[in-house]
Coordinates of C-alpha atoms in Angstrom, one line a residue:
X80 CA -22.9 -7.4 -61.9
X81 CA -23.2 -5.4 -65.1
X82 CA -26.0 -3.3 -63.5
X83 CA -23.4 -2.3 -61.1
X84 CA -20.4 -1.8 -63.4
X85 CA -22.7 0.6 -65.9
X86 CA -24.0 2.6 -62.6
X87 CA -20.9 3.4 -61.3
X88 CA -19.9 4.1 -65.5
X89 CA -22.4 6.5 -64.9
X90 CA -21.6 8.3 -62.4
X91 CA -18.0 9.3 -64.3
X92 CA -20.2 11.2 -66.5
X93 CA -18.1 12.7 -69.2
X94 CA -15.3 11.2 -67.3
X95 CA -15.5 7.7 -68.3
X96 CA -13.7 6.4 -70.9
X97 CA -13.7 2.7 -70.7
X98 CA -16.4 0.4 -70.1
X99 CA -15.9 -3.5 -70.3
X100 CA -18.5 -5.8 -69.9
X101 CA -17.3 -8.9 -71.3
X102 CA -19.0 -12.1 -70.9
X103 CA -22.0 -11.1 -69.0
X104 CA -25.1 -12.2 -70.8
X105 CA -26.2 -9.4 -72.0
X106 CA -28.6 -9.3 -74.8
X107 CA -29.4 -5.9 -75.3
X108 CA -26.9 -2.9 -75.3
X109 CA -27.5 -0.7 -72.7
X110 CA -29.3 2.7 -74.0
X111 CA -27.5 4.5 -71.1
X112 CA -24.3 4.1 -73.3
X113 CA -26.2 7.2 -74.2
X114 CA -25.0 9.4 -71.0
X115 CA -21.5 9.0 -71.9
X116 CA -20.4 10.8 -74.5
X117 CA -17.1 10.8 -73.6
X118 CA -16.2 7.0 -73.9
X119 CA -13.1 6.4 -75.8
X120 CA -13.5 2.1 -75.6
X121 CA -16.1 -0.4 -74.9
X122 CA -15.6 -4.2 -75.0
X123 CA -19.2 -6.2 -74.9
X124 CA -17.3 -9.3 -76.4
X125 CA -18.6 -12.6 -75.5
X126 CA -22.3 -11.9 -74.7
X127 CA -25.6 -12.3 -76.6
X128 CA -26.3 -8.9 -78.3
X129 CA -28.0 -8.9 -81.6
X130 CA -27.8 -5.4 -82.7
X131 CA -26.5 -1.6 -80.9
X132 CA -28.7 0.5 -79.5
X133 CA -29.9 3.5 -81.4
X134 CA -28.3 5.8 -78.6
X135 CA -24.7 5.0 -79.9
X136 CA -24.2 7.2 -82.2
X137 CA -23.9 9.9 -79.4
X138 CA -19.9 8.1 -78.7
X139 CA -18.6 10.6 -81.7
X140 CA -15.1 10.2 -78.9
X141 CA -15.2 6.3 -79.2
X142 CA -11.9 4.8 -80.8
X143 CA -12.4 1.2 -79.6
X144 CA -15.7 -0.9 -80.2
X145 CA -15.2 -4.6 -79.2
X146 CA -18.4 -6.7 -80.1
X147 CA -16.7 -10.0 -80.4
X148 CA -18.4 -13.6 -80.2
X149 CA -22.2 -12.0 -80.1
X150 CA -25.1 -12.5 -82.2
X151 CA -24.9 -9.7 -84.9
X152 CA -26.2 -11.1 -88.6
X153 CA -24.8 -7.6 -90.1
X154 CA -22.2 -4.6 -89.5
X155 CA -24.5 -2.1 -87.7
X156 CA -25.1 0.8 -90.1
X157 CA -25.0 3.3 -86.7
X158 CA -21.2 2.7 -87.3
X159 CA -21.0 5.6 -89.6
X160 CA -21.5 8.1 -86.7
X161 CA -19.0 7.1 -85.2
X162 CA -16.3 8.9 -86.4
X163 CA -13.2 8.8 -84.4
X164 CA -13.3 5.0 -84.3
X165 CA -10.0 3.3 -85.1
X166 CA -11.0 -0.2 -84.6
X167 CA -14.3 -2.2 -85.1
X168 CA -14.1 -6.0 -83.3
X169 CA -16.8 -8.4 -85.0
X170 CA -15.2 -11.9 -84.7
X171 CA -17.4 -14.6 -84.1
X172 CA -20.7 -13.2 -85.0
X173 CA -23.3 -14.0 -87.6
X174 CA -22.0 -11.4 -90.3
X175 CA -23.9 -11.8 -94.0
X176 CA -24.1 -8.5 -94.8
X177 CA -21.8 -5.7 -95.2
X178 CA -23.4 -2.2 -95.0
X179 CA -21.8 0.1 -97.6
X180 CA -20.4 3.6 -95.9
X181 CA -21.1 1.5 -92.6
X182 CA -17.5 2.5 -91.3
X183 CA -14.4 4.3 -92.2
X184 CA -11.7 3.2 -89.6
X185 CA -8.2 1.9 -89.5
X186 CA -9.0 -2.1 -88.4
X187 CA -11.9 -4.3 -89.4
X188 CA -11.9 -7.5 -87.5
X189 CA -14.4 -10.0 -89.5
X190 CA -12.7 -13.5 -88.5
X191 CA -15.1 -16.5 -87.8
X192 CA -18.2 -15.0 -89.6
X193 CA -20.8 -16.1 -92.4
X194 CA -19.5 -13.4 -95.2
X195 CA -20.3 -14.6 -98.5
X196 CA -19.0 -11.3 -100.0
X197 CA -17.2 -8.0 -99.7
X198 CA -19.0 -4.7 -101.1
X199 CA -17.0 -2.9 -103.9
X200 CA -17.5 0.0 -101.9
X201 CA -14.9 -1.3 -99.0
X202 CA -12.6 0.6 -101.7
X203 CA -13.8 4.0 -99.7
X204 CA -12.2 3.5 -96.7
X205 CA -8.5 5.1 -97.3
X206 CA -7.7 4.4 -94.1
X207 CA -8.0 0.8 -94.0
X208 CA -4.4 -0.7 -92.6
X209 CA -5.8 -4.0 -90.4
X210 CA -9.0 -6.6 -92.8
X211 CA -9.1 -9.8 -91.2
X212 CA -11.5 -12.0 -93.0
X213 CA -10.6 -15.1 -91.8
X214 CA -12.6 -18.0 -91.5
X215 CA -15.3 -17.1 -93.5
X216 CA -17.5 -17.7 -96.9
X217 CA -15.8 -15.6 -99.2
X218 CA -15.7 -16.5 -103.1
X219 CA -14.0 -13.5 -104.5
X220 CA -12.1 -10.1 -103.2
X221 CA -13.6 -7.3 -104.8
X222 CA -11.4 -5.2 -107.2
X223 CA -12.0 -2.3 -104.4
X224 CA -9.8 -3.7 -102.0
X225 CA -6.4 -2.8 -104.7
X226 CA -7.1 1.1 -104.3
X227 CA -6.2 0.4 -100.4
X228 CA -3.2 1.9 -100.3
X229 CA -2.5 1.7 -96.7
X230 CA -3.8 -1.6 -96.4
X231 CA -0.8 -3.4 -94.5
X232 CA -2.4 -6.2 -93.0
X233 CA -4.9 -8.7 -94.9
X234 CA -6.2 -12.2 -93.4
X235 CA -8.3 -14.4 -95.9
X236 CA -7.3 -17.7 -94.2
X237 CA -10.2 -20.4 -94.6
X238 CA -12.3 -19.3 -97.4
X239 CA -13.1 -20.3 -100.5
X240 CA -10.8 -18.3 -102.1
X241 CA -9.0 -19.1 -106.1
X242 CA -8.0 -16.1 -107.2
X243 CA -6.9 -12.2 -106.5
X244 CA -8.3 -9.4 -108.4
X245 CA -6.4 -7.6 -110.7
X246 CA -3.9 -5.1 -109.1
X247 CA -3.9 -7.4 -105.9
X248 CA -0.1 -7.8 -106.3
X249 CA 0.4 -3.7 -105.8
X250 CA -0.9 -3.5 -102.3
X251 CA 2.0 -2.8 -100.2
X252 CA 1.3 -5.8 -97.8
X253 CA 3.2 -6.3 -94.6
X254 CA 1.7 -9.0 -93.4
X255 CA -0.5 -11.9 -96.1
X256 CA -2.5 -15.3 -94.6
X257 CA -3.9 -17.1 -97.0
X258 CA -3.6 -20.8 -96.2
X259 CA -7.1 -23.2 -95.9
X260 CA -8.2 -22.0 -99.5
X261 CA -8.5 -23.8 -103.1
X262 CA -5.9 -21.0 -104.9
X263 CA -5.5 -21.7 -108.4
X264 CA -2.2 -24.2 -108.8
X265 CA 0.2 -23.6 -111.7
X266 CA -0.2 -26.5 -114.0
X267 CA 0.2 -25.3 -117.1
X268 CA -1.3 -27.5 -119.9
X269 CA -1.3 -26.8 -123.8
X270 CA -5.2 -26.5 -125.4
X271 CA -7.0 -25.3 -128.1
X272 CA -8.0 -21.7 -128.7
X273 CA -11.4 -20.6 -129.6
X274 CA -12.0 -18.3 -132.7
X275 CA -12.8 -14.9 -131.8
X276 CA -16.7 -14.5 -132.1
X277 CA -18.1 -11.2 -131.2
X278 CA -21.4 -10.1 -130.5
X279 CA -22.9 -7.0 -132.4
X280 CA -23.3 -5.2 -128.7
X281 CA -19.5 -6.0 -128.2
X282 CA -18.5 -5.0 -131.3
X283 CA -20.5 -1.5 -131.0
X284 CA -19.1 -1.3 -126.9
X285 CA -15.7 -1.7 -127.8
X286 CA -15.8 1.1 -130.2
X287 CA -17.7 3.5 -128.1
X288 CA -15.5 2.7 -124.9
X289 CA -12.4 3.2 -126.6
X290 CA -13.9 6.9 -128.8
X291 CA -14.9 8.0 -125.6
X292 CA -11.2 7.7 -124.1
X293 CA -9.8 9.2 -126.8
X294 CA -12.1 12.1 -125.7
X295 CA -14.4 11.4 -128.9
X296 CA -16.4 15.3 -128.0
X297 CA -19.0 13.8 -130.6
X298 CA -19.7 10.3 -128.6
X299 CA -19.0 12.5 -125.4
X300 CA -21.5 14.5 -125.4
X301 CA -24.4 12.3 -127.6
X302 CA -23.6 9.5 -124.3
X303 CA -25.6 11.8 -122.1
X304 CA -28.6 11.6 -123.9
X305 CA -28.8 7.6 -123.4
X306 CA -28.3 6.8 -119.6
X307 CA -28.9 2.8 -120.8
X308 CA -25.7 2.9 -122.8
X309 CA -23.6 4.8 -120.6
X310 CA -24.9 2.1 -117.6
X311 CA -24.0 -0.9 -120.3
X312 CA -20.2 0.6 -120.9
X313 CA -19.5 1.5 -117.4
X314 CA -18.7 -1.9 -116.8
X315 CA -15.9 -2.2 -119.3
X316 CA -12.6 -3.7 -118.7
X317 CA -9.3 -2.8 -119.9
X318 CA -6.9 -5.7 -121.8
X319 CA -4.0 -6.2 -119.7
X320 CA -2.2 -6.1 -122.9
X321 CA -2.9 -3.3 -125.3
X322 CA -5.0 -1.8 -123.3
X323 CA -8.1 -0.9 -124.6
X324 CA -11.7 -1.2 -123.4
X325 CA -14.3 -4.6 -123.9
X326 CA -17.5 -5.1 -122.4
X327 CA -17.5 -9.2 -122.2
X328 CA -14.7 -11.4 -120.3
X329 CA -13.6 -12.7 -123.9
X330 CA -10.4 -14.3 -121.9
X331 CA -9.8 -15.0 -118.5
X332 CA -6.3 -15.4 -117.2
X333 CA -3.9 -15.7 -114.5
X334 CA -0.4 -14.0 -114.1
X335 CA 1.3 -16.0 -110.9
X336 CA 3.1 -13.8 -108.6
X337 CA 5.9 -14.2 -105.5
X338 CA 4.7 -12.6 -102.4
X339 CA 6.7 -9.4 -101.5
X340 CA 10.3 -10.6 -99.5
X341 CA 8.9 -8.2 -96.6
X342 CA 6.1 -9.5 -96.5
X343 CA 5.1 -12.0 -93.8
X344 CA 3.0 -14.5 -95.5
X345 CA 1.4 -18.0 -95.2
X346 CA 3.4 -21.1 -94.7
X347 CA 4.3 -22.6 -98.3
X348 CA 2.9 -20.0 -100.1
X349 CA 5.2 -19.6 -103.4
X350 CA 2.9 -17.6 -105.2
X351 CA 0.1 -15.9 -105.7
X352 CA -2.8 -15.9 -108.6
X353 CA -4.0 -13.1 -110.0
X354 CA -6.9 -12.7 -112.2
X355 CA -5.7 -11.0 -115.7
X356 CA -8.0 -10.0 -118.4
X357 CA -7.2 -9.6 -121.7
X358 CA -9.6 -8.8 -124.9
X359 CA -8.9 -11.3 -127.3
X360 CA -6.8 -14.5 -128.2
X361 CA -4.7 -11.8 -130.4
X362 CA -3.3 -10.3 -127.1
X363 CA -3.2 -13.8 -125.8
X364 CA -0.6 -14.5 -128.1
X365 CA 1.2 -11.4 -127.1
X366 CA 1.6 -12.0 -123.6
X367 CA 4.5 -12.9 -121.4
X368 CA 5.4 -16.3 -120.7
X369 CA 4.2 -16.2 -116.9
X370 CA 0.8 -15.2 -118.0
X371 CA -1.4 -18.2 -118.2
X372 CA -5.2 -18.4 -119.8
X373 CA -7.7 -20.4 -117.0
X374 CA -8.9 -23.8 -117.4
X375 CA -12.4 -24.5 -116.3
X376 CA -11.0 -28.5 -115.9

């Protein structure tokens, strides 16, 4: 039966520009995909395909690629030559691994996989409006996912979930599921603060960091000559409260905040955690009264 569908898919040539072959036990993607380079949509959902074909990244006209419920352990790299696509189905797969610069397109449809993680570098693809993640392992959203400014729709429903990176509560969300994971709960407690203790590399990253954005020309241009240093201070954070750089998580907290009113959200969800970091107890002291430091209890 799919024999027959693809030969008659064939013969359309350059005319054909759908091809659905859903549910037919496939496990293999046909290479004559090839011979079609005008396909705008092709459904292969609910078969027993393991990876594409090397031969589809001739479908530069393809907008659709439905490869629902099969046997894929990763997003297919080949996805990058595709670059009209609009909408990349991969629900109910065997998704570990995400592929940086895999795909730029408008929906990625992840639900019922094995994702333990999302790259950092899902913060390239501007034109991200549809994620759906749900039902998956995921621990932690990557900062990434707040420079998504056209991000409308985000599904993170059964994972394991506690907290939302910093700048989360920006994203201009129409639609939020979160339900089935352990969020953070606001139960605030009173308990002891530590001293601030920092270490000699802190102490000498803090000042570099914050030299070099007061544009420092001396500590600008003397960085270039140690590649080591410049790697060590390119993961600093800014304080959430005055602002400047640190290397170490000296403090983690949470700031709790009310879902957008136009937003369509998960049932009962009141609010929503999101991770704050601030440089010292000093600025702890400082902060507002919703701001609340993280108890590992």
């Amino acid at each position: 039966m799919a024999e027959r569908l693809l030969i008659g898919a064939l013969k359309g040539g350059k005319n054909t520009k759908i091809i659905t072959l859903n549910g037919k036990k496939m496990t293999k993607m046909p290479s004559t995909l090839g011979k079609l380079p005008g396909l705008r949509t092709l459904n292969l959902q609910n078969n027993l395909i393991p990876k594409v074909c090397p031969e589809i990244s001739t479908l530069t006209q393809l907008t659709v690629l439905n490869l629902g419920n099969n046997l894929f352990k990763e997003v297919p790299e080949e996805m990058k030559y595709l670059t009209s696509l609009k909408k990349l189905h991969l629900f109910g797969n065997r998704i570990c691994r995400f592929a940086p610069g895999a795909c730029d397109l408008s929906e990625l449809h992840f639900n019922y996989n094995q994702l333990i993680c999302i790259p950092e570098e899902i913060k390239l693809l501007k034109k991200l409006q549809k994620l759906l993640l749900a039902r998956n392992n995921i621990e932690v959203l990557p900062e990434g996912i707040c420079d998504l400014k056209k991000l409308r729709i985000l599904d993170i429903a059964g994972n394991i979930i506690q907290i939302f990176p910093p700048g989360f509560q920006n994203l201009k969300l129409r639609e939020f599921y979160c339900e089935e994971n352990p969020l953070i709960l606001k139960q605030p407690f009173i308990a002891n603060q530590r001293e601030d203790i920092w270490s000699l590399k802190e102490i000498t990253s803090r000042f570099v960091m914050n030299q070099l954005a007061g544009q420092n020309p001396f500590l600008m241009h003397a960085i270039e000559q140690f590649p080591e240093v410049k790697n060590i201070i390119s993961k600093g954070k800014n304080c959430a409260i005055c602002g400047k750089f640190f290397l170490t998580i000296w403090l983690e907290c949470v700031q709790f905040v009310p879902p957008s009113k136009n937003c369509k959200i998960s049932k009962n969800l009141q609010l929503v955690p999101v991770r704050i970091l601030l440089c010292s107890y000093k600025c702890f002291n400082q902060r507002q009264p919703n701001l609340f430091g993280i108890s590992q209890e």
